[in-house]
């Protein structure tokens, strides 16, 4: 079986498993990778970019290498290759768990239970929940749903389409390292620099695809395009900017503004400020639904792109063999 078909079947099965079961409840590979990365950090940490780059190389490179060896071990056995791809995709995508956490916070806000909403917010993002009122929590959830649609689903599918199982694993490893050490705290400003920059590079294609699919699937295409063009470049993150701006336009809300992270306050530009309104608790459900549509569209785009590329390679291979055969015949 060709590699493109293995990815198509495996990625689809993995997404279905995520939709049915959510993240694996025990022995989650991403959690295991996080523990291993923390152990490497405890051995390597210095307030130094070079040590941080070595940490990134050891952790991300090790994960990709192990994935490549595992994929090689099942080469030539299509059923096992599809099963490996499906299991890997299920492990690295997290759209269902993302939606569940967002909806749990939305339900608490709808019930007027601000304390429960504050307690659950750290499960979804790193904001300081005690500094947020109900609209602030709702905005944080919508922003997290938008950004994590790219980080937890679309980006992984893009790299899976490009690199198979090693691509899926590599993207999740880089994204996890960025979440662990890529922020601008005093401890990680230099040590986490390499992980943050690598995550920017790895997340670039998935973020643009996520934004484009939010335009296509959000019901307000002109508003989403306008917000993307006008505001994405103003966001401090090169990848979160397009995604959050497109979601803001598609949902008709304003995102961005003042944020608090563990005592740090950031004043970010407002996205879709001219045309949007303040986020409400009910917008969380709308954001989750948009995230699900974008994820389904992303699977279709990535599978179609991988099949098209595989078909083109197969045609060129056949044409090359035919050409070689004709030359030998003339000789």
Tab-separated table of C-alpha atoms in Angstrom:
chain	number	residue	atom	x	y	z
A	1	UNK	CA	0.000	0.000	0.000
A	2	UNK	CA	1.307	3.431	-0.907
A	3	UNK	CA	2.357	5.800	1.881
A	4	UNK	CA	-0.261	8.367	0.900
A	5	UNK	CA	-3.062	5.856	1.393
A	6	UNK	CA	-1.607	4.720	4.698
A	7	UNK	CA	-1.724	8.331	5.917
A	8	UNK	CA	-5.249	8.826	4.567
A	9	UNK	CA	-6.667	5.766	6.301
A	10	UNK	CA	-4.637	6.180	9.477
A	11	UNK	CA	-5.241	9.891	9.986
A	12	UNK	CA	-8.969	9.463	9.390
A	13	UNK	CA	-9.137	6.602	11.881
A	14	UNK	CA	-7.154	8.611	14.418
A	15	UNK	CA	-9.478	11.602	14.100
A	16	UNK	CA	-12.511	9.344	14.498
A	17	UNK	CA	-10.942	7.840	17.632
A	18	UNK	CA	-10.358	11.330	19.023
A	19	UNK	CA	-13.977	12.282	18.283
A	20	UNK	CA	-15.270	9.161	20.034
A	21	UNK	CA	-12.912	8.899	23.000
A	22	UNK	CA	-10.966	12.133	23.395
A	23	UNK	CA	-7.390	11.935	24.635
A	24	UNK	CA	-6.117	8.615	26.015
A	25	UNK	CA	-6.895	8.689	29.751
A	26	UNK	CA	-3.878	6.709	30.906
A	27	UNK	CA	-0.354	6.502	29.608
A	28	UNK	CA	-0.744	9.469	27.273
A	29	UNK	CA	2.387	9.584	25.065
A	30	UNK	CA	2.470	13.393	25.113
A	31	UNK	CA	2.480	13.371	28.932
A	32	UNK	CA	5.290	10.835	28.853
A	33	UNK	CA	7.253	13.024	26.468
A	34	UNK	CA	6.697	15.981	28.768
A	35	UNK	CA	8.107	14.078	31.740
A	36	UNK	CA	11.138	13.026	29.717
A	37	UNK	CA	11.683	16.603	28.505
A	38	UNK	CA	11.492	17.876	32.080
A	39	UNK	CA	14.139	15.341	33.081
A	40	UNK	CA	16.401	16.503	30.253
A	41	UNK	CA	15.856	20.096	31.351
A	42	UNK	CA	16.892	19.262	34.919
A	43	UNK	CA	20.194	17.947	33.563
A	44	UNK	CA	20.900	20.630	30.966
A	45	UNK	CA	19.419	23.871	32.262
A	46	UNK	CA	21.586	26.945	32.230
A	47	UNK	CA	20.544	30.501	31.503
A	48	UNK	CA	21.971	30.072	28.028
A	49	UNK	CA	20.615	29.782	24.486
A	50	UNK	CA	23.086	27.079	23.532
A	51	UNK	CA	21.938	24.792	26.335
A	52	UNK	CA	18.341	25.455	25.354
A	53	UNK	CA	19.080	24.578	21.729
A	54	UNK	CA	20.681	21.311	22.883
A	55	UNK	CA	17.582	20.579	24.966
A	56	UNK	CA	15.391	21.129	21.904
A	57	UNK	CA	17.620	18.946	19.725
A	58	UNK	CA	17.736	16.089	22.221
A	59	UNK	CA	13.993	16.075	22.943
A	60	UNK	CA	12.494	16.837	19.534
A	61	UNK	CA	15.193	14.971	17.616
A	62	UNK	CA	14.872	11.955	19.875
A	63	UNK	CA	11.106	11.849	19.435
A	64	UNK	CA	11.330	12.107	15.642
A	65	UNK	CA	14.079	9.489	15.511
A	66	UNK	CA	12.102	7.024	17.605
A	67	UNK	CA	9.016	7.615	15.450
A	68	UNK	CA	11.015	7.082	12.255
A	69	UNK	CA	12.448	3.791	13.538
A	70	UNK	CA	8.992	2.583	14.557
A	71	UNK	CA	7.525	3.526	11.171
A	72	UNK	CA	10.387	1.747	9.431
A	73	UNK	CA	9.732	-1.401	11.474
A	74	UNK	CA	6.210	-1.709	10.037
A	75	UNK	CA	7.137	-0.783	6.465
A	76	UNK	CA	5.769	-3.341	4.033
A	77	UNK	CA	2.984	-4.350	6.437
A	78	UNK	CA	0.081	-2.102	5.491
A	79	UNK	CA	-2.298	-3.068	8.288
A	80	UNK	CA	0.306	-2.358	10.962
A	81	UNK	CA	1.359	0.867	9.233
A	82	UNK	CA	-2.231	2.122	9.164
A	83	UNK	CA	-2.728	1.112	12.798
A	84	UNK	CA	0.467	2.930	13.832
A	85	UNK	CA	-0.594	6.067	11.974
A	86	UNK	CA	-4.058	5.927	13.533
A	87	UNK	CA	-2.698	5.453	17.052
A	88	UNK	CA	-0.202	8.253	16.590
A	89	UNK	CA	-2.789	10.636	15.183
A	90	UNK	CA	-5.157	9.840	18.055
A	91	UNK	CA	-2.359	10.550	20.538
A	92	UNK	CA	-1.230	13.879	19.093
A	93	UNK	CA	-4.510	15.557	18.111
A	94	UNK	CA	-6.650	16.939	20.897
A	95	UNK	CA	-9.711	18.548	19.394
A	96	UNK	CA	-12.294	16.658	21.435
A	97	UNK	CA	-10.626	17.301	24.784
A	98	UNK	CA	-10.197	20.942	23.802
A	99	UNK	CA	-13.928	21.225	23.134
A	100	UNK	CA	-14.829	19.434	26.367
A	101	UNK	CA	-12.726	21.763	28.509
A	102	UNK	CA	-14.083	24.839	26.748
A	103	UNK	CA	-17.679	23.676	27.124
A	104	UNK	CA	-17.170	22.888	30.813
A	105	UNK	CA	-16.068	26.474	31.415
A	106	UNK	CA	-18.918	27.767	29.274
A	107	UNK	CA	-21.372	25.717	31.317
A	108	UNK	CA	-20.002	27.154	34.564
A	109	UNK	CA	-20.351	30.681	33.220
A	110	UNK	CA	-23.899	29.968	32.048
A	111	UNK	CA	-24.738	28.756	35.573
A	112	UNK	CA	-23.248	31.896	37.080
A	113	UNK	CA	-20.525	29.920	38.869
A	114	UNK	CA	-17.503	32.140	38.316
A	115	UNK	CA	-15.333	30.267	40.818
A	116	UNK	CA	-15.735	26.947	39.004
A	117	UNK	CA	-14.950	28.672	35.703
A	118	UNK	CA	-11.799	30.125	37.257
A	119	UNK	CA	-10.788	26.730	38.632
A	120	UNK	CA	-11.128	25.070	35.224
A	121	UNK	CA	-9.465	27.779	33.118
A	122	UNK	CA	-5.870	26.608	33.853
A	123	UNK	CA	-6.782	23.264	32.240
A	124	UNK	CA	-7.115	25.178	28.975
A	125	UNK	CA	-4.611	28.046	29.054
A	126	UNK	CA	-1.986	29.746	31.180
A	127	UNK	CA	-3.920	32.908	32.040
A	128	UNK	CA	-4.226	34.090	35.636
A	129	UNK	CA	-7.898	33.232	36.280
A	130	UNK	CA	-8.226	35.305	39.457
A	131	UNK	CA	-7.743	38.532	37.525
A	132	UNK	CA	-10.597	37.760	35.111
A	133	UNK	CA	-14.301	38.444	35.299
A	134	UNK	CA	-16.862	36.382	33.357
A	135	UNK	CA	-16.382	38.197	29.996
A	136	UNK	CA	-12.611	37.977	30.453
A	137	UNK	CA	-12.797	34.237	31.028
A	138	UNK	CA	-15.047	33.820	27.985
A	139	UNK	CA	-12.566	35.760	25.845
A	140	UNK	CA	-9.648	33.680	27.156
A	141	UNK	CA	-11.506	30.471	26.300
A	142	UNK	CA	-12.389	31.594	22.760
A	143	UNK	CA	-8.794	32.674	22.128
A	144	UNK	CA	-7.498	29.349	23.456
A	145	UNK	CA	-9.951	27.380	21.318
A	146	UNK	CA	-8.802	29.293	18.245
A	147	UNK	CA	-5.079	28.917	18.897
A	148	UNK	CA	-5.295	25.282	19.975
A	149	UNK	CA	-7.318	24.345	16.911
A	150	UNK	CA	-4.130	25.104	15.032
A	151	UNK	CA	-1.698	23.699	17.599
A	152	UNK	CA	-3.634	20.621	18.690
A	153	UNK	CA	-5.231	19.548	15.409
A	154	UNK	CA	-4.486	21.298	12.132
A	155	UNK	CA	-0.728	21.694	12.513
A	156	UNK	CA	-0.339	18.025	13.407
A	157	UNK	CA	-2.366	16.956	10.359
A	158	UNK	CA	-0.291	19.178	8.069
A	159	UNK	CA	2.983	17.691	9.266
A	160	UNK	CA	1.504	14.212	9.232
A	161	UNK	CA	0.620	14.699	5.580
A	162	UNK	CA	4.171	15.862	4.901
A	163	UNK	CA	6.128	13.388	7.014
A	164	UNK	CA	3.825	10.585	8.121
A	165	UNK	CA	4.247	9.280	11.669
A	166	UNK	CA	7.544	11.167	12.255
A	167	UNK	CA	5.808	14.355	11.099
A	168	UNK	CA	2.920	13.858	13.516
A	169	UNK	CA	5.255	13.123	16.421
A	170	UNK	CA	7.724	15.867	15.562
A	171	UNK	CA	5.092	18.582	15.456
A	172	UNK	CA	3.594	17.556	18.783
A	173	UNK	CA	7.059	17.348	20.371
A	174	UNK	CA	7.998	20.846	19.206
A	175	UNK	CA	4.655	22.263	20.288
A	176	UNK	CA	4.947	20.627	23.716
A	177	UNK	CA	8.468	21.968	24.224
A	178	UNK	CA	7.268	25.464	23.375
A	179	UNK	CA	4.498	25.165	25.969
A	180	UNK	CA	7.021	23.998	28.562
A	181	UNK	CA	9.977	26.335	28.014
A	182	UNK	CA	9.072	28.715	25.195
A	183	UNK	CA	7.549	31.524	27.256
A	184	UNK	CA	9.331	34.742	28.225
A	185	UNK	CA	9.753	34.184	31.943
A	186	UNK	CA	13.131	34.989	33.535
A	187	UNK	CA	14.019	31.274	33.642
A	188	UNK	CA	13.208	30.550	30.005
A	189	UNK	CA	13.828	33.806	28.132
A	190	UNK	CA	17.148	32.461	26.832
A	191	UNK	CA	16.882	28.733	27.532
A	192	UNK	CA	13.539	28.442	25.731
A	193	UNK	CA	14.479	30.615	22.751
A	194	UNK	CA	15.278	27.709	20.403
A	195	UNK	CA	12.071	25.835	21.248
A	196	UNK	CA	9.985	28.959	20.708
A	197	UNK	CA	11.590	29.771	17.350
A	198	UNK	CA	11.287	26.173	16.129
A	199	UNK	CA	7.637	26.156	17.139
A	200	UNK	CA	7.109	29.359	15.118
A	201	UNK	CA	8.553	27.638	12.042
A	202	UNK	CA	6.696	24.361	12.540
A	203	UNK	CA	3.396	26.103	13.262
A	204	UNK	CA	3.514	28.464	10.271
A	205	UNK	CA	1.720	26.279	7.653
A	206	UNK	CA	-0.895	24.939	10.065
A	207	UNK	CA	-1.752	28.407	11.346
A	208	UNK	CA	-2.368	29.754	7.833
A	209	UNK	CA	-4.462	26.727	6.919
A	210	UNK	CA	-6.457	27.113	10.143
A	211	UNK	CA	-7.132	30.778	9.393
A	212	UNK	CA	-8.146	29.991	5.809
A	213	UNK	CA	-10.530	27.254	6.940
A	214	UNK	CA	-12.015	29.558	9.592
A	215	UNK	CA	-12.779	31.934	6.723
A	216	UNK	CA	-14.322	29.103	4.696
A	217	UNK	CA	-16.263	27.488	7.523
A	218	UNK	CA	-17.190	30.380	9.770
A	219	UNK	CA	-20.209	31.812	7.967
A	220	UNK	CA	-18.728	35.342	7.805
A	221	UNK	CA	-16.016	35.015	5.161
A	222	UNK	CA	-15.630	38.705	4.326
A	223	UNK	CA	-15.462	39.708	7.998
A	224	UNK	CA	-12.931	36.951	8.752
A	225	UNK	CA	-10.711	37.946	5.814
A	226	UNK	CA	-10.892	41.610	6.782
A	227	UNK	CA	-9.892	40.907	10.397
A	228	UNK	CA	-7.082	38.580	9.255
A	229	UNK	CA	-5.625	41.165	6.881
A	230	UNK	CA	-6.060	44.125	9.196
A	231	UNK	CA	-5.020	42.708	12.564
A	232	UNK	CA	-3.064	39.450	12.341
A	233	UNK	CA	0.302	41.175	11.895
A	234	UNK	CA	-0.280	43.212	15.059
A	235	UNK	CA	-0.336	40.113	17.265
A	236	UNK	CA	3.015	39.299	18.978
A	237	UNK	CA	2.805	35.674	17.800
A	238	UNK	CA	3.315	35.137	14.051
A	239	UNK	CA	1.034	32.086	14.153
A	240	UNK	CA	-1.596	32.901	16.766
A	241	UNK	CA	-2.223	36.243	15.045
A	242	UNK	CA	-3.789	34.924	11.815
A	243	UNK	CA	-5.759	32.225	13.660
A	244	UNK	CA	-7.220	34.448	16.374
A	245	UNK	CA	-7.951	37.287	13.953
A	246	UNK	CA	-9.770	34.961	11.537
A	247	UNK	CA	-11.766	33.398	14.374
A	248	UNK	CA	-12.634	36.859	15.704
A	249	UNK	CA	-13.956	37.937	12.316
A	250	UNK	CA	-15.787	34.655	11.743
A	251	UNK	CA	-17.496	34.883	15.149
A	252	UNK	CA	-18.081	38.639	15.027
A	253	UNK	CA	-16.277	39.276	18.336
A	254	UNK	CA	-13.294	41.213	19.625
A	255	UNK	CA	-10.271	39.272	20.848
A	256	UNK	CA	-6.967	40.395	22.328
A	257	UNK	CA	-6.415	43.239	24.775
A	258	UNK	CA	-4.899	43.069	28.263
A	259	UNK	CA	-3.808	39.621	29.483
A	260	UNK	CA	-2.282	38.427	32.744
A	261	UNK	CA	0.078	35.429	33.001
A	262	UNK	CA	1.278	34.476	36.492
A	263	UNK	CA	1.916	38.047	37.511
A	264	UNK	CA	2.992	39.269	34.048
A	265	UNK	CA	0.648	41.680	32.306
A	266	UNK	CA	0.630	41.975	28.517
A	267	UNK	CA	-1.234	44.579	26.527
A	268	UNK	CA	-1.985	43.003	23.160
A	269	UNK	CA	-3.693	44.683	20.211
A	270	UNK	CA	-7.430	44.186	19.897
A	271	UNK	CA	-8.383	41.926	16.978
A	272	UNK	CA	-11.493	42.764	14.951
A	273	UNK	CA	-12.003	45.767	17.186
A	274	UNK	CA	-13.871	47.914	14.695
A	275	UNK	CA	-16.475	45.340	13.667
A	276	UNK	CA	-16.658	42.967	16.637
A	277	UNK	CA	-18.384	43.017	20.002
A	278	UNK	CA	-17.272	41.836	23.432
A	279	UNK	CA	-17.134	38.066	23.895
A	280	UNK	CA	-20.019	36.475	25.791
A	281	UNK	CA	-20.278	33.111	27.458
A	282	UNK	CA	-22.478	31.804	24.648
A	283	UNK	CA	-19.680	32.492	22.160
A	284	UNK	CA	-17.672	29.624	23.651
A	285	UNK	CA	-20.053	27.082	22.117
A	286	UNK	CA	-19.894	28.902	18.786
A	287	UNK	CA	-16.093	28.826	18.902
A	288	UNK	CA	-16.067	25.106	19.679
A	289	UNK	CA	-18.381	24.399	16.754
A	290	UNK	CA	-16.192	26.449	14.445
A	291	UNK	CA	-13.140	24.579	15.724
A	292	UNK	CA	-14.798	21.243	14.901
A	293	UNK	CA	-15.661	22.401	11.386
A	294	UNK	CA	-12.135	23.652	10.805
A	295	UNK	CA	-10.698	20.359	12.079
A	296	UNK	CA	-12.910	18.289	9.776
A	297	UNK	CA	-12.030	20.489	6.803
A	298	UNK	CA	-8.338	20.266	7.676
A	299	UNK	CA	-8.491	16.472	7.642
A	300	UNK	CA	-10.078	16.587	4.193
A	301	UNK	CA	-7.531	19.068	2.850
A	302	UNK	CA	-4.521	17.193	4.252
A	303	UNK	CA	-5.723	13.792	3.082
A	304	UNK	CA	-6.571	15.142	-0.371
A	305	UNK	CA	-3.214	16.904	-0.636
A	306	UNK	CA	-1.283	13.795	0.418
A	307	UNK	CA	-3.206	11.581	-2.013
A	308	UNK	CA	-2.672	14.056	-4.842
A	309	UNK	CA	1.061	14.216	-4.116
A	310	UNK	CA	1.272	10.427	-3.930
A	311	UNK	CA	-0.573	10.062	-7.228
A	312	UNK	CA	1.777	12.538	-8.901
A	313	UNK	CA	4.858	10.713	-7.601
A	314	UNK	CA	3.436	7.371	-8.772
A	315	UNK	CA	2.751	8.743	-12.265
A	316	UNK	CA	6.259	10.152	-12.553
A	317	UNK	CA	7.711	6.851	-11.404
A	318	UNK	CA	5.738	4.941	-14.039
A	319	UNK	CA	6.727	7.454	-16.697
A	320	UNK	CA	10.375	7.157	-15.670
A	321	UNK	CA	10.331	3.370	-15.891
A	322	UNK	CA	8.633	3.508	-19.289
A	323	UNK	CA	11.232	5.942	-20.577
A	324	UNK	CA	14.059	3.750	-19.317
A	325	UNK	CA	12.486	0.706	-20.943
A	326	UNK	CA	12.207	2.442	-24.339
A	327	UNK	CA	15.850	3.521	-24.196
A	328	UNK	CA	16.977	-0.028	-23.430
A	329	UNK	CA	14.824	-1.349	-26.267
A	330	UNK	CA	16.503	0.996	-28.750
A	331	UNK	CA	19.903	-0.003	-27.483
